[in-house]
Tab-separated table of N, CA and C in Angstrom:
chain	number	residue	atom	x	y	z
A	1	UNK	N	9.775	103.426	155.516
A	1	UNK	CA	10.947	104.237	155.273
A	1	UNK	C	11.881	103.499	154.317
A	2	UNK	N	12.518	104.198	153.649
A	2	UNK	CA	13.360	103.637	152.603
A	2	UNK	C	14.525	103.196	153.072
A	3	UNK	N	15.192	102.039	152.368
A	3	UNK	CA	16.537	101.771	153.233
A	3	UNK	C	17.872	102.444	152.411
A	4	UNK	N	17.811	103.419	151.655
A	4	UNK	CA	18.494	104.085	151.682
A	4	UNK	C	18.368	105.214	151.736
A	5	UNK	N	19.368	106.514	151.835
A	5	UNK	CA	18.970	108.000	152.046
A	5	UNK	C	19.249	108.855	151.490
A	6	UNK	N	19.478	108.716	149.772
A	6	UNK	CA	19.560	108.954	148.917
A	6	UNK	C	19.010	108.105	147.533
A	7	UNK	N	19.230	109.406	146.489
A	7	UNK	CA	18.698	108.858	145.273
A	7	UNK	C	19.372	107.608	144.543
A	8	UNK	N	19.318	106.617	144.316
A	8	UNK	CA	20.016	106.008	143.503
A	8	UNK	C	19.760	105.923	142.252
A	9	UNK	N	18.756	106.877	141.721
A	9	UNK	CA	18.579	106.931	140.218
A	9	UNK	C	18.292	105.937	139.813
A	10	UNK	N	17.445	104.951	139.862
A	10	UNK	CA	16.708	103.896	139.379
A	10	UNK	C	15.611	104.483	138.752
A	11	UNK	N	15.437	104.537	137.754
A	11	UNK	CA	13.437	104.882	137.466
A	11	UNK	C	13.483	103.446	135.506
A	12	UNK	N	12.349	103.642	135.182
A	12	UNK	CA	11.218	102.921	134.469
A	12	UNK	C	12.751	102.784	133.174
A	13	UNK	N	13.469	104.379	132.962
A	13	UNK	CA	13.587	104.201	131.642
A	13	UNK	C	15.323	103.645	131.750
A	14	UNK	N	15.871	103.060	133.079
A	14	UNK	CA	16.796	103.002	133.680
A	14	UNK	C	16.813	101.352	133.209
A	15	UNK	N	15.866	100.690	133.747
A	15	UNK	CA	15.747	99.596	134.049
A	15	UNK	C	15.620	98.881	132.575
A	16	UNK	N	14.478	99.756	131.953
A	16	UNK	CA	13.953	99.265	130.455
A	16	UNK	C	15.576	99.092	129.274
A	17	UNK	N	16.082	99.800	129.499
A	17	UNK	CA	17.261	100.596	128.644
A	17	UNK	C	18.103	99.436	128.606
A	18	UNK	N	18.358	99.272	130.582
A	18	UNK	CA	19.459	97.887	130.489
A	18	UNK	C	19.025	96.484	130.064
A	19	UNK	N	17.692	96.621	130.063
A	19	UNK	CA	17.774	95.122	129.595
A	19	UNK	C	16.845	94.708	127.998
A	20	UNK	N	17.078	95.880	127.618
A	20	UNK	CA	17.312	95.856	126.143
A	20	UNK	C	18.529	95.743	125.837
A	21	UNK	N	19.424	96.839	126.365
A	21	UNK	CA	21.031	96.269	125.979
A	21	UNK	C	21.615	95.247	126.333
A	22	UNK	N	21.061	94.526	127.485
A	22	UNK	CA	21.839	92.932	127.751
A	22	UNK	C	21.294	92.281	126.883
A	23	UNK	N	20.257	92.010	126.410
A	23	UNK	CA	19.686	90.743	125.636
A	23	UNK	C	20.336	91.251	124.141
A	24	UNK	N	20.695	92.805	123.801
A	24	UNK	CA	21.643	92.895	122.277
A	24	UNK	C	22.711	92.480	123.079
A	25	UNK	N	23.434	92.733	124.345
A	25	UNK	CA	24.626	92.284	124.505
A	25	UNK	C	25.322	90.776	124.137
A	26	UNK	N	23.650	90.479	124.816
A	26	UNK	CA	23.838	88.354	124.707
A	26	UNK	C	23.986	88.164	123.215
A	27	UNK	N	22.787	88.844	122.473
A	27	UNK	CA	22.981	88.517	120.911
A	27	UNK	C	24.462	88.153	120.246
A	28	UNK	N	25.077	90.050	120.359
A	28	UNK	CA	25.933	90.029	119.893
A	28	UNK	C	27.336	89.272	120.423
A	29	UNK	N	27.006	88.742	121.755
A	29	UNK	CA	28.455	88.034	122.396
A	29	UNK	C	28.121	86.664	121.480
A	30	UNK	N	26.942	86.032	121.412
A	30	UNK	CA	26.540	85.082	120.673
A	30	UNK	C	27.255	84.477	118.885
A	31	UNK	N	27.205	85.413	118.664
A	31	UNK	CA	27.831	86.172	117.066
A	31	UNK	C	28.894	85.923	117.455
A	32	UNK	N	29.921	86.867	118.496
A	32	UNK	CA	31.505	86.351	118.342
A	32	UNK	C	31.820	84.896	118.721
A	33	UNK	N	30.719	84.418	119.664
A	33	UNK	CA	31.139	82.915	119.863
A	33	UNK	C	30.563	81.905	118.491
A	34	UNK	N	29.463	82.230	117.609
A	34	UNK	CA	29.647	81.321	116.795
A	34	UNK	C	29.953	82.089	115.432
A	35	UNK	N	30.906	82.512	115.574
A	35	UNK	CA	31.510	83.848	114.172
A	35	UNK	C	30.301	83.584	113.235
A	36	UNK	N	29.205	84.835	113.889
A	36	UNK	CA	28.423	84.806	112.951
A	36	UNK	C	28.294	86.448	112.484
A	37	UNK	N	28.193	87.272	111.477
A	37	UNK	CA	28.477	88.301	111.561
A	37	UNK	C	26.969	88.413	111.692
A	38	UNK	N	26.264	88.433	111.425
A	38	UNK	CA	24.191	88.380	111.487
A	38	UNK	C	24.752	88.651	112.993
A	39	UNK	N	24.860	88.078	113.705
A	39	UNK	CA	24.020	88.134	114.934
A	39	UNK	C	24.430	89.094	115.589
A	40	UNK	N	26.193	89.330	115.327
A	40	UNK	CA	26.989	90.728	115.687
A	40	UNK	C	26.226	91.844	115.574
A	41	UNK	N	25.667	92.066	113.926
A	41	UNK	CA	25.296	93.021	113.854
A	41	UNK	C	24.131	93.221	114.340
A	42	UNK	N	23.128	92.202	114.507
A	42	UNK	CA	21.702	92.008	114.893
A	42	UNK	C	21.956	92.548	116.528
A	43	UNK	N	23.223	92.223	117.488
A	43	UNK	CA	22.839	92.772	118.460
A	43	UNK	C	23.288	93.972	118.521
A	44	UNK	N	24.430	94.663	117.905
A	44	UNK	CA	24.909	96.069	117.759
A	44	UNK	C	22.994	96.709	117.309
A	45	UNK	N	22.254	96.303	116.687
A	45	UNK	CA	21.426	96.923	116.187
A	45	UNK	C	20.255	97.123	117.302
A	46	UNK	N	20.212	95.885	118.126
A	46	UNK	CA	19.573	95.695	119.770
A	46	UNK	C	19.898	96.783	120.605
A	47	UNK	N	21.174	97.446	120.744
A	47	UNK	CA	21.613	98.036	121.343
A	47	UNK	C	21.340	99.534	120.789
A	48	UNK	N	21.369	99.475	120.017
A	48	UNK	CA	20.663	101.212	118.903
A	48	UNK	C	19.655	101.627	119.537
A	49	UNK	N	18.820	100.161	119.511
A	49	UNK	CA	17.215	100.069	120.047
A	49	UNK	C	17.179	100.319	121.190
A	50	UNK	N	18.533	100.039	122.036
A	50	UNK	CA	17.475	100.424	123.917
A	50	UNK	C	18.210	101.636	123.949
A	51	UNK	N	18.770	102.501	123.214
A	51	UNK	CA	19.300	103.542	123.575
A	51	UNK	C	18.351	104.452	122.873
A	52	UNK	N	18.045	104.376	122.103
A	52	UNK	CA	16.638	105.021	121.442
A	52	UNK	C	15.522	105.138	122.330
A	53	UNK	N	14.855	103.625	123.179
A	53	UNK	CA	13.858	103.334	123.635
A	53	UNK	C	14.172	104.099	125.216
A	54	UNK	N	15.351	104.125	125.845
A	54	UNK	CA	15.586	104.963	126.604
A	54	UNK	C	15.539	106.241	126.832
A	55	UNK	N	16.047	106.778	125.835
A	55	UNK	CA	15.965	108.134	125.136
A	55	UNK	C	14.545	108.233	125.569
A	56	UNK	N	13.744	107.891	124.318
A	56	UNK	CA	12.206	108.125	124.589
A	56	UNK	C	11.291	108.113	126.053
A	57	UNK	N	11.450	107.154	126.506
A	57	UNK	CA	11.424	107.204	127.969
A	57	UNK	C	11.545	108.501	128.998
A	58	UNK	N	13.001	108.806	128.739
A	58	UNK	CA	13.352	110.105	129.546
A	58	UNK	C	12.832	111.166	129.058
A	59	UNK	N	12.543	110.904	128.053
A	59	UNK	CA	11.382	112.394	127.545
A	59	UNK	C	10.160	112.467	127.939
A	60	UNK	N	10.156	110.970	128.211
A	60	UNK	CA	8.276	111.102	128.350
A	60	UNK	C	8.051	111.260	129.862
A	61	UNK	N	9.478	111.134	130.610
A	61	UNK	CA	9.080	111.900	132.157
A	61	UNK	C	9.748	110.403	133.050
A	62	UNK	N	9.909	109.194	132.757
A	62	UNK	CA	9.753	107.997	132.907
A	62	UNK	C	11.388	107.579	133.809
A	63	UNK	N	12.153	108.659	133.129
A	63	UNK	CA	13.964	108.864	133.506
A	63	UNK	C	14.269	110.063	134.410
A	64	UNK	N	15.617	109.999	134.729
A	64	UNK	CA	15.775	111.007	135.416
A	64	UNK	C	17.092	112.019	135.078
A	65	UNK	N	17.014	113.219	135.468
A	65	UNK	CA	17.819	113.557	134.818
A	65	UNK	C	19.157	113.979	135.780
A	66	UNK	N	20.371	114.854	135.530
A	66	UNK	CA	21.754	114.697	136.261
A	66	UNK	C	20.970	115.844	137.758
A	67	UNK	N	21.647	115.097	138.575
A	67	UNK	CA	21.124	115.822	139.607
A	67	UNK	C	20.395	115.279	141.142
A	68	UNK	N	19.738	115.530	141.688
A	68	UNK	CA	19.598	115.519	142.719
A	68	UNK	C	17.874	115.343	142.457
A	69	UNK	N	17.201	114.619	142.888
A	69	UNK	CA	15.211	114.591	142.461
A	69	UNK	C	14.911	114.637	144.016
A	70	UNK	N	13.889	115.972	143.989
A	70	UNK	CA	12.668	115.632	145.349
A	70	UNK	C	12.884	114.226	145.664
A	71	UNK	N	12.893	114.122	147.173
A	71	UNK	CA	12.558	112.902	148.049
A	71	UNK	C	11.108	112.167	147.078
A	72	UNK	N	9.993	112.775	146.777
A	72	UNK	CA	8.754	112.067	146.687
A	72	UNK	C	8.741	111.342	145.143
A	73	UNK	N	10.389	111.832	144.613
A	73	UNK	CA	10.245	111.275	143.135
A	73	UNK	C	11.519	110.298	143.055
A	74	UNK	N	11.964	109.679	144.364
A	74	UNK	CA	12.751	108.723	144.326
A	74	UNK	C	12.177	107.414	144.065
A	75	UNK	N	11.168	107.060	144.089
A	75	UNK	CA	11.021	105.754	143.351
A	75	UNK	C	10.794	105.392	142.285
A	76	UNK	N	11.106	104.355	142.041
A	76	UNK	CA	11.715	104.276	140.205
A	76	UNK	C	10.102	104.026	139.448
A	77	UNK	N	8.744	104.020	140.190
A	77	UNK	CA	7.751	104.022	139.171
A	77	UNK	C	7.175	105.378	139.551
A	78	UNK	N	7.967	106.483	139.552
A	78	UNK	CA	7.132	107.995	139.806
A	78	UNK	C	7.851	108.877	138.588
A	79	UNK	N	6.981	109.084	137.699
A	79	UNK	CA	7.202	110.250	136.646
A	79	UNK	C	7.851	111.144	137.260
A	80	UNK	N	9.146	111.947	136.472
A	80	UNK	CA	9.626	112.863	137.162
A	80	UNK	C	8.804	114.423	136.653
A	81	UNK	N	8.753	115.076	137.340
A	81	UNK	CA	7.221	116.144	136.907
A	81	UNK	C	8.543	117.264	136.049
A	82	UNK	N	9.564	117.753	136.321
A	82	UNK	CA	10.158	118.279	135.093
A	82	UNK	C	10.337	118.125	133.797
A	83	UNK	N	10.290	116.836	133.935
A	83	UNK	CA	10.825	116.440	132.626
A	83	UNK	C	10.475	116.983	130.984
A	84	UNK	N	9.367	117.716	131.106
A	84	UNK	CA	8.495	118.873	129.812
A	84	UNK	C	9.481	119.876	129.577
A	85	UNK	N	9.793	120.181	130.855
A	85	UNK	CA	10.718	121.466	130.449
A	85	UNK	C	11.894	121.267	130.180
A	86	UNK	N	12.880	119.986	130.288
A	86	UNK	CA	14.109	119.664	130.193
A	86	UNK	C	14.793	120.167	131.131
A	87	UNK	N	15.946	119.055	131.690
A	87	UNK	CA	16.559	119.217	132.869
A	87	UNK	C	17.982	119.790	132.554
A	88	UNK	N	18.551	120.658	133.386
A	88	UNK	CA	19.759	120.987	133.221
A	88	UNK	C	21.122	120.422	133.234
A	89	UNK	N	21.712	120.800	132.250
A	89	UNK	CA	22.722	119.658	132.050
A	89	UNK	C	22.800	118.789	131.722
A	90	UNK	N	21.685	118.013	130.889
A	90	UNK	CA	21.325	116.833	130.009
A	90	UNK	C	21.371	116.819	128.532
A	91	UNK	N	22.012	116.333	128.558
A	91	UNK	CA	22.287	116.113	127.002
A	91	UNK	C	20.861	115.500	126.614
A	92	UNK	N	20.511	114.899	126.704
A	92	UNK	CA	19.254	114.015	126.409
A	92	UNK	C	17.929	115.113	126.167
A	93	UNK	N	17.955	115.891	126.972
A	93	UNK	CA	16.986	117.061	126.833
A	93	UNK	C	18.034	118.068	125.817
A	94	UNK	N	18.609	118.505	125.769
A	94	UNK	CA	19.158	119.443	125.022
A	94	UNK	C	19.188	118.600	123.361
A	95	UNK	N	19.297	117.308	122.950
A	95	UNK	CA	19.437	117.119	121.904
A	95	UNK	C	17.940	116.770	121.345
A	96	UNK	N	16.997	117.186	122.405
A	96	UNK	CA	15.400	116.581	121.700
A	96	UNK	C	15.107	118.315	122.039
A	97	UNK	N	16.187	119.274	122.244
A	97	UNK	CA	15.419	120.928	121.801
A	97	UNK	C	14.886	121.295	123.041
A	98	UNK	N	14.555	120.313	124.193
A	98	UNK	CA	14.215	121.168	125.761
A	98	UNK	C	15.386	121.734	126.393
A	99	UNK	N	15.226	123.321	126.161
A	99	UNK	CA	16.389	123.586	127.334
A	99	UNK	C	15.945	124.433	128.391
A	100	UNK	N	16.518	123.942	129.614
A	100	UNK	CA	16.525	125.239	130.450
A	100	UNK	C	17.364	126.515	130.963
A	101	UNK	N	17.254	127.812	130.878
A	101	UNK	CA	18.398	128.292	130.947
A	101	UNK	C	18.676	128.781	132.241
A	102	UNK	N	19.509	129.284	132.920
A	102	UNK	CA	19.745	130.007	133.815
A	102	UNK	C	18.913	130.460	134.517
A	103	UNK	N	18.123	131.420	133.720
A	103	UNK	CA	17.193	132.779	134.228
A	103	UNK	C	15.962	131.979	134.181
A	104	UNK	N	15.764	130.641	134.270
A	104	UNK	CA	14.500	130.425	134.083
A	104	UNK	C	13.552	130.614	135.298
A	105	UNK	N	13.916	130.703	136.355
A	105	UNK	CA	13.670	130.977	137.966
A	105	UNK	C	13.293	129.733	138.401
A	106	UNK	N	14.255	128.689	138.161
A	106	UNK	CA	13.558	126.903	138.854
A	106	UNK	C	14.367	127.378	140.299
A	107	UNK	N	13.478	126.292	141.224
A	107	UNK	CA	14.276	126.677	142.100
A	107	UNK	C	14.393	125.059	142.566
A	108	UNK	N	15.758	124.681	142.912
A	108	UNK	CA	16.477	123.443	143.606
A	108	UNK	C	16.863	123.269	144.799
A	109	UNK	N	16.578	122.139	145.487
A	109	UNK	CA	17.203	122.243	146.699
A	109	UNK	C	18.131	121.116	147.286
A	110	UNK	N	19.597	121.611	147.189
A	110	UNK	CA	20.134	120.696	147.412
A	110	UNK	C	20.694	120.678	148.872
A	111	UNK	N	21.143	119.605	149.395
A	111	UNK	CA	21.544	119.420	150.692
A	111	UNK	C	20.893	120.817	151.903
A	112	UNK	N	19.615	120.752	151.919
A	112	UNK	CA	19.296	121.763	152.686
A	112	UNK	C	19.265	123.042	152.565
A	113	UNK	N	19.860	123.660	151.480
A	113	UNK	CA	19.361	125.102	150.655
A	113	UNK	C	18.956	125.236	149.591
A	114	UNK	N	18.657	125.894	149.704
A	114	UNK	CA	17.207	126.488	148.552
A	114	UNK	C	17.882	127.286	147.537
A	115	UNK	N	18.263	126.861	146.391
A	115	UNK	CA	19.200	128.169	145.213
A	115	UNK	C	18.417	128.610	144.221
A	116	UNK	N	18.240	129.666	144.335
A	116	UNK	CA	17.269	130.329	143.533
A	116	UNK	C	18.003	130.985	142.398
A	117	UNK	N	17.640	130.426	141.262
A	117	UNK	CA	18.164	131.532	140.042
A	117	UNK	C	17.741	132.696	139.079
A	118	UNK	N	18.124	133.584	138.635
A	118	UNK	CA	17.592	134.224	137.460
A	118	UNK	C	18.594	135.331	137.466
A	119	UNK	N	17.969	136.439	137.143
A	119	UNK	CA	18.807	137.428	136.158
A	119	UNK	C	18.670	138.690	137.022
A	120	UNK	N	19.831	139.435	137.017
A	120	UNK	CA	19.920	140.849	137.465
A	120	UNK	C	20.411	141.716	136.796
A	121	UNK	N	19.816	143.198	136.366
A	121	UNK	CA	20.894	143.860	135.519
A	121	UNK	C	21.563	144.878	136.468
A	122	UNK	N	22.800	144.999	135.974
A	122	UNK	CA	23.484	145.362	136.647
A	122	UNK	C	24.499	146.566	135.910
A	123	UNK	N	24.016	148.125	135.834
A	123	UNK	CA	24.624	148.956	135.023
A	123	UNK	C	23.911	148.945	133.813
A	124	UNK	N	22.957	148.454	133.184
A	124	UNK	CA	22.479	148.017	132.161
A	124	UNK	C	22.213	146.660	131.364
A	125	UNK	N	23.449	146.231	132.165
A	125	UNK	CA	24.144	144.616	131.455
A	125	UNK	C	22.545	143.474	132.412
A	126	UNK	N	22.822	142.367	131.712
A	126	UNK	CA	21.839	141.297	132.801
A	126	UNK	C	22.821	140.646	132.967
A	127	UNK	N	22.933	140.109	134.003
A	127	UNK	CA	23.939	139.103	134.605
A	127	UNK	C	23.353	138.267	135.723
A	128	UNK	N	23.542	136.992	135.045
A	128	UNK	CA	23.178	135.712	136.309
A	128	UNK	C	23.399	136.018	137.540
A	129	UNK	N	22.508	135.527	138.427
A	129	UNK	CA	22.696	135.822	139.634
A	129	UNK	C	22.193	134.040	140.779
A	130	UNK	N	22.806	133.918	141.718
A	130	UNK	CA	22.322	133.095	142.128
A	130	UNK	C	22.212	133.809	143.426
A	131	UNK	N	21.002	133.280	144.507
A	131	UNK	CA	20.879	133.594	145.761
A	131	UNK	C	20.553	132.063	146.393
A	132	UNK	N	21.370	132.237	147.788
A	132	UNK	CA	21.330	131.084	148.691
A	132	UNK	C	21.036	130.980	150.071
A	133	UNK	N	19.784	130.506	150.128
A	133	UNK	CA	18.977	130.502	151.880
A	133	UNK	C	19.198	129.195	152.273
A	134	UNK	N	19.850	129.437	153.423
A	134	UNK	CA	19.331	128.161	154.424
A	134	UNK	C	18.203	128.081	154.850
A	135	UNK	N	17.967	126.633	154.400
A	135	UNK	CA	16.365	125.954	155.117
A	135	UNK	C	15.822	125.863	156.283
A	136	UNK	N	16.787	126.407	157.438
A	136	UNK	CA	17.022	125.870	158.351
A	136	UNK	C	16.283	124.266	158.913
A	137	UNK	N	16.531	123.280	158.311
A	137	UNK	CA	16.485	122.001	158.498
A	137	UNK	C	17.910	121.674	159.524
């Protein structure tokens, strides 16, 4: 059993990300301690790199996105299985063109209900609709 009971959002592209940016961090703290502008920029440029290399990561399934993940995808070496379709509310997916919209019919479950989304028309019009079951858990 896990010793905690929630997600703490640790996964592959979490871990990779930060310690690309500490070692540009060290670079570039390096640079202000021996006023070197090279190394300033060499680690500003380190830091380009794990935000890029992160980026990539969370696309490739490796990250996680804003939100709440299945119990079985809380550990930080389990691909998150959405990640193709892009997660909602991520910038990270929305600026590499995955979006999901509304009506897509995902269904989430947070704290014990089940929210189901998509579309209803209503008079002619479509209009979002959400419906909400208890799990009874």
């Amino acid at each position: 059993m896990s010793a905690h009971q929630y997600d703490h959002g640790h996964t592959v592209a979490g871990w990779v990300g930060t310690g690309i940016a500490s070692a540009g961090a060290a670079v570039a703290g390096a640079g202000v301690c021996f006023v070197s502008g090279v190394l300033i920029v060499g680690g500003l440029g380190i830091g380009a790199v794990a935000l890029l290399v992160t980026w990539a990561l969370h696309l490739a399934g490796w990250g996680k996105g804003p939100g709440i993940r299945p119990r079985e995808e809380w550990g930080w070496r389990v691909r998150d299985s959405g990640a193709r379709a892009g997660h909602d509310e991520c910038l990270g997916c929305r600026l590499a063109g995955r979006r999901r919209t509304a009506g897509s019919g995902r269904v989430d479950e947070v704290a014990g209900a089940v929210v189901v989304r998509g579309d209803v028309s209503v008079g002619g019009e479509p209009e979002a609709a959400v419906a909400v079951a208890d799990s009874g858990r």
